CSV table of C-alpha atoms in Angstrom, one decimal:
chain,number,residue,atom,x,y,z
Z,51,VAL,CA,26.4,26.4,14.4
Z,52,ARG,CA,24.8,25.7,17.7
Z,53,ASP,CA,22.3,28.2,18.9
Z,54,GLU,CA,19.1,28.3,20.9
Z,55,PHE,CA,15.5,29.3,20.3
Z,56,GLY,CA,13.5,29.9,23.5
Z,57,TRP,CA,10.2,28.1,24.2
Z,58,SER,CA,8.8,31.2,26.0
Z,59,ASP,CA,9.6,33.4,23.0
Z,60,ILE,CA,7.7,31.1,20.6
Z,61,GLU,CA,4.7,30.1,22.7
Z,62,THR,CA,3.6,33.4,24.2
Z,63,VAL,CA,-0.1,32.3,24.2
Z,64,LYS,CA,-0.7,28.8,25.5
Z,65,GLY,CA,-1.0,26.3,22.7
Z,66,GLN,CA,0.0,28.8,20.0
Z,67,TYR,CA,3.4,28.8,18.4
Z,68,LEU,CA,4.9,31.7,16.4
Z,69,THR,CA,8.5,32.2,15.4
Z,70,THR,CA,9.9,35.6,14.5
Z,71,PRO,CA,11.2,36.9,11.1
Z,72,ALA,CA,14.6,37.1,12.7
Z,73,MET,CA,14.5,33.4,13.6
Z,74,GLU,CA,13.4,32.4,10.1
Z,75,GLY,CA,16.0,34.6,8.5
Z,76,TYR,CA,18.7,33.1,10.6
Z,77,VAL,CA,17.8,29.5,9.8
Z,78,ASP,CA,17.4,30.2,6.1
Z,79,GLY,CA,20.6,32.2,6.0
Z,80,LEU,CA,22.6,29.3,7.5
Z,81,ARG,CA,21.1,26.9,5.1
Z,82,ALA,CA,21.7,29.1,2.1
Z,83,HIS,CA,25.4,29.1,3.1
Z,84,GLY,CA,25.6,25.4,3.6
Z,85,ILE,CA,26.0,25.7,7.4
Z,86,ARG,CA,24.5,22.9,9.5
Z,87,PHE,CA,22.4,24.1,12.4
Z,88,ASN,CA,22.3,22.4,15.8
Z,89,LEU,CA,19.0,23.9,17.2
Z,90,LEU,CA,19.0,24.0,21.0
Z,91,LEU,CA,15.5,24.0,22.5
Z,92,THR,CA,15.6,26.0,25.6
Z,93,TYR,CA,14.3,26.7,28.7
Z,94,GLY,CA,11.0,26.9,30.6
Z,95,ASN,CA,7.7,28.7,30.0
Z,96,LYS,CA,5.8,30.5,32.7
Z,97,LEU,CA,2.5,30.1,30.9
Z,98,TYR,CA,2.4,26.7,32.7
Z,99,THR,CA,1.9,26.0,36.4
Z,100,THR,CA,5.1,24.1,36.2
Z,101,PRO,CA,7.5,26.1,33.9
Z,102,LEU,CA,9.3,22.8,33.2
Z,103,ASP,CA,6.1,20.9,32.2
Z,104,PRO,CA,7.4,17.9,30.3
Z,105,ASP,CA,4.2,17.4,28.2
Z,106,ALA,CA,4.0,21.0,27.2
Z,107,TYR,CA,7.7,21.1,26.4
Z,108,ALA,CA,7.4,17.9,24.3
Z,109,HIS,CA,4.5,19.4,22.4
Z,110,TRP,CA,6.5,22.5,21.5
Z,111,ALA,CA,9.6,20.4,20.6
Z,112,ALA,CA,7.5,18.4,18.2
Z,113,TRP,CA,6.1,21.6,16.6
Z,114,MET,CA,9.6,22.9,16.2
Z,115,ALA,CA,10.8,19.7,14.5
Z,116,GLU,CA,7.8,19.8,12.1
Z,117,HIS,CA,8.1,23.6,11.5
Z,118,TYR,CA,11.7,23.3,10.5
Z,119,ARG,CA,11.3,20.1,8.4
Z,120,GLY,CA,13.8,20.3,5.5
Z,121,ARG,CA,15.8,23.1,7.1
Z,122,VAL,CA,17.0,21.8,10.5
Z,123,ASP,CA,17.9,18.1,11.3
Z,124,ASN,CA,19.6,18.4,14.7
Z,125,PHE,CA,17.6,19.2,17.8
Z,126,GLU,CA,19.3,19.4,21.2
Z,127,ILE,CA,17.0,19.0,24.2
Z,128,TRP,CA,17.7,21.7,26.9
Z,129,ASN,CA,21.1,22.8,28.0
Z,130,GLU,CA,23.0,22.0,31.2
Z,131,PRO,CA,19.9,21.3,33.3
Z,132,GLY,CA,21.9,21.4,36.6
Z,133,ASN,CA,22.9,25.0,35.8
Z,134,PHE,CA,19.6,26.1,34.1
Z,135,SER,CA,16.3,25.7,35.9
Z,136,PHE,CA,16.1,22.0,36.9
Z,137,SER,CA,18.2,22.1,40.1
Z,138,LYS,CA,16.6,25.4,41.1
Z,139,GLN,CA,13.1,24.0,40.5
Z,140,TYR,CA,13.5,20.5,42.1
Z,141,GLY,CA,16.5,20.6,44.4
Z,142,GLY,CA,19.5,18.2,44.5
Z,143,SER,CA,20.5,15.9,41.7
Z,144,ALA,CA,18.6,12.9,43.2
Z,145,LYS,CA,15.4,15.0,42.6
Z,146,TRP,CA,16.0,16.9,39.4
Z,147,VAL,CA,17.8,14.2,37.4
Z,148,PRO,CA,14.7,12.0,37.1
Z,149,LYS,CA,12.6,15.0,36.2
Z,150,PHE,CA,15.0,16.0,33.4
Z,151,VAL,CA,15.1,12.4,32.2
Z,152,GLU,CA,11.3,12.4,32.0
Z,153,LEU,CA,11.2,15.6,30.0
Z,154,THR,CA,13.9,14.4,27.7
Z,155,GLN,CA,12.2,11.1,27.0
Z,156,LYS,CA,8.9,12.8,26.2
Z,157,ALA,CA,10.5,15.4,24.0
Z,158,GLY,CA,12.6,12.9,22.2
Z,159,ALA,CA,9.6,10.6,21.5
Z,160,ALA,CA,7.5,13.6,20.3
Z,161,ILE,CA,10.2,14.8,17.9
Z,162,LYS,CA,10.7,11.3,16.5
Z,163,ALA,CA,6.9,10.9,16.1
Z,164,VAL,CA,6.8,13.7,13.6
Z,165,ARG,CA,10.4,13.6,12.3
Z,166,PRO,CA,11.9,10.1,12.3
Z,167,ASP,CA,14.7,11.5,10.3
Z,168,ALA,CA,15.7,14.1,12.9
Z,169,THR,CA,18.8,13.7,15.1
Z,170,VAL,CA,18.0,14.2,18.8
Z,171,LEU,CA,20.8,15.2,21.1
Z,172,LEU,CA,20.7,14.4,24.8
Z,173,CYS,CA,22.1,15.6,28.1
Z,174,ALA,CA,24.1,18.7,27.0
Z,175,GLU,CA,26.1,18.4,30.2
Z,176,ASP,CA,29.3,20.1,31.4
Z,177,GLY,CA,29.7,17.9,34.5
Z,178,GLN,CA,30.7,14.3,34.5
Z,179,GLY,CA,28.7,13.4,37.6
Z,180,ASN,CA,25.4,14.8,36.2
Z,181,LEU,CA,26.0,13.2,32.8
Z,182,LYS,CA,26.5,9.8,34.4
Z,183,ALA,CA,23.4,10.1,36.5
Z,184,GLU,CA,21.3,11.0,33.5
Z,185,ILE,CA,22.6,8.1,31.5
Z,186,GLN,CA,22.1,5.7,34.3
Z,187,GLY,CA,18.6,7.1,34.7
Z,188,GLY,CA,17.8,5.9,31.2
Z,189,ILE,CA,18.0,9.2,29.2
Z,190,GLY,CA,19.8,7.5,26.3
Z,191,SER,CA,16.7,5.8,24.9
Z,192,ALA,CA,15.3,9.3,24.0
Z,193,GLY,CA,17.6,10.1,21.2
Z,194,ASP,CA,20.6,9.5,18.9
Z,195,VAL,CA,23.6,11.4,20.3
Z,196,ILE,CA,25.1,12.2,23.7
Z,197,ALA,CA,26.0,15.9,23.8
Z,198,ILE,CA,28.8,16.9,26.2
Z,199,HIS,CA,30.5,20.1,27.2
Z,200,PRO,CA,34.1,19.1,28.1
Z,201,TYR,CA,35.4,22.3,29.5
Z,202,CYS,CA,38.8,21.9,30.9
Z,203,HIS,CA,38.3,22.6,34.6
Z,204,ASN,CA,41.4,23.8,36.5
Z,205,GLN,CA,43.7,23.1,33.5
Z,206,PRO,CA,43.5,24.2,29.9
Z,207,ARG,CA,44.8,21.2,28.0
Z,208,PRO,CA,41.9,19.4,26.2
Z,209,GLU,CA,43.8,16.1,25.9
Z,210,ARG,CA,43.9,15.9,29.7
Z,211,GLU,CA,40.1,16.4,30.0
Z,212,TRP,CA,38.1,13.4,31.3
Z,213,PHE,CA,36.4,12.6,28.0
Z,214,LEU,CA,39.3,12.9,25.8
Z,215,ARG,CA,41.8,11.0,28.0
Z,216,ASP,CA,40.3,7.7,26.9
Z,217,LEU,CA,38.9,9.0,23.6
Z,218,GLY,CA,35.4,8.5,24.8
Z,219,LYS,CA,35.6,4.8,25.5
Z,220,SER,CA,34.2,4.9,29.0
Z,221,LEU,CA,31.3,7.2,28.1
Z,222,ARG,CA,30.3,5.1,25.1
Z,223,GLU,CA,30.4,1.9,27.2
Z,224,LEU,CA,28.3,3.6,30.0
Z,225,SER,CA,25.7,4.8,27.5
Z,226,ALA,CA,25.5,1.5,25.7
Z,227,ALA,CA,25.1,-0.4,29.0
Z,228,HIS,CA,22.0,1.7,29.7
Z,229,GLY,CA,20.3,1.5,26.3
Z,230,GLY,CA,21.8,4.7,25.0
Z,231,PRO,CA,23.6,5.8,21.8
Z,232,ARG,CA,27.4,5.4,21.2
Z,233,ARG,CA,27.4,8.6,19.1
Z,234,ILE,CA,28.9,11.7,20.7
Z,235,ALA,CA,29.0,15.4,19.9
Z,236,ILE,CA,30.8,18.2,21.7
Z,237,THR,CA,28.2,21.0,21.7
Z,238,GLU,CA,30.2,23.3,23.9
Z,239,ALA,CA,33.9,23.7,24.7
Z,240,GLY,CA,36.0,26.8,24.9
Z,241,TRP,CA,38.8,28.8,26.5
Z,242,THR,CA,37.8,32.2,27.7
Z,243,THR,CA,39.9,35.4,27.2
Z,244,PHE,CA,37.4,37.4,29.3
Z,245,GLU,CA,38.7,40.2,31.4
Z,246,ARG,CA,36.8,43.2,32.8
Z,247,ASN,CA,38.3,45.9,35.0
Z,248,LYS,CA,41.5,43.8,35.2
Z,249,VAL,CA,39.6,41.0,36.9
Z,250,GLN,CA,40.5,37.6,35.4
Z,251,TYR,CA,37.7,35.2,34.7
Z,252,LEU,CA,39.2,32.7,37.0
Z,253,LYS,CA,38.1,35.0,39.9
Z,254,VAL,CA,34.6,35.3,38.4
Z,255,ALA,CA,33.9,31.6,37.7
Z,256,SER,CA,36.2,29.4,39.8
Z,257,GLY,CA,38.1,26.8,37.9
Z,258,TYR,CA,38.3,28.4,34.4
Z,259,PRO,CA,41.8,29.9,33.8
Z,260,ARG,CA,41.9,32.9,31.6
Z,261,SER,CA,43.7,32.3,28.3
Z,262,SER,CA,45.5,34.6,26.0
Z,263,LEU,CA,44.3,34.8,22.4
Z,264,VAL,CA,47.2,32.7,21.3
Z,265,HIS,CA,46.5,30.0,23.8
Z,266,GLN,CA,42.8,30.1,23.0
Z,267,ALA,CA,43.6,29.4,19.3
Z,268,GLN,CA,46.1,26.6,20.2
Z,269,TYR,CA,43.7,24.9,22.5
Z,270,LEU,CA,40.8,25.1,20.1
Z,271,VAL,CA,42.9,23.4,17.4
Z,272,ARG,CA,43.9,20.7,19.9
Z,273,MET,CA,40.3,20.2,21.0
Z,274,PHE,CA,39.1,19.7,17.4
Z,275,LEU,CA,41.9,17.3,16.6
Z,276,THR,CA,41.5,15.2,19.7
Z,277,ALA,CA,37.7,15.2,19.2
Z,278,ARG,CA,38.2,13.8,15.7
Z,279,ALA,CA,40.5,11.2,17.1
Z,280,ALA,CA,37.8,10.3,19.6
Z,281,GLY,CA,35.3,9.8,16.9
Z,282,VAL,CA,33.2,12.8,17.9
Z,283,GLU,CA,30.7,13.6,15.2
Z,284,TYR,CA,31.3,17.3,15.4
Z,285,ALA,CA,32.5,19.9,17.9
Z,286,THR,CA,31.5,23.5,18.4
Z,287,SER,CA,33.4,26.1,20.3
Z,288,TYR,CA,31.5,28.3,22.8
Z,289,ASP,CA,32.4,31.9,22.7
């Protein structure tokens, strides 16, 4: 399971961290049923002058890793920064990508300092251009696994999607060339069946064709099979 806990929900007083009973029950419930948890550490915190303060985020990320010692091993840093906060805060990719790389490097180092055993996932990107820019910017040294979101823009077939066409060869080579990991996880992929008031999702978010339930099931199976063929460590479907 991949799910997120919000920084601003846990640090409501500067420098003090407190999870909720619901969070603890969720983590413990997954563990009790033998379900691995990919914990996504999300977004900003308005307690700070800069809600994306890299040092404050890194401090919180380290606290989370220590707090969940023995219960959570996989920590994913942020999610689609171009879509969530970074581009809005800093502007175009030439400005926000270095800021995101800085935050990731600090958070990855902070997590590893307290939990060398933890697996740190990087990038969490749905766009090939942003992903390449982050890798070329040196983000790979911060962790263990490149996380990608290979949504099938403009066509539904997973085997035609950019990552799976070459079974991840080009991505692994790019990451390795910039000091990053060769390990890859798909932390989001999916086919929407969303329809409201007879408006297809394609009209709501351009480029995502609406699927039937049957097609959704078929594409998910094909995605999992091709991901395994590509040596992906695990894949999670996004609802």
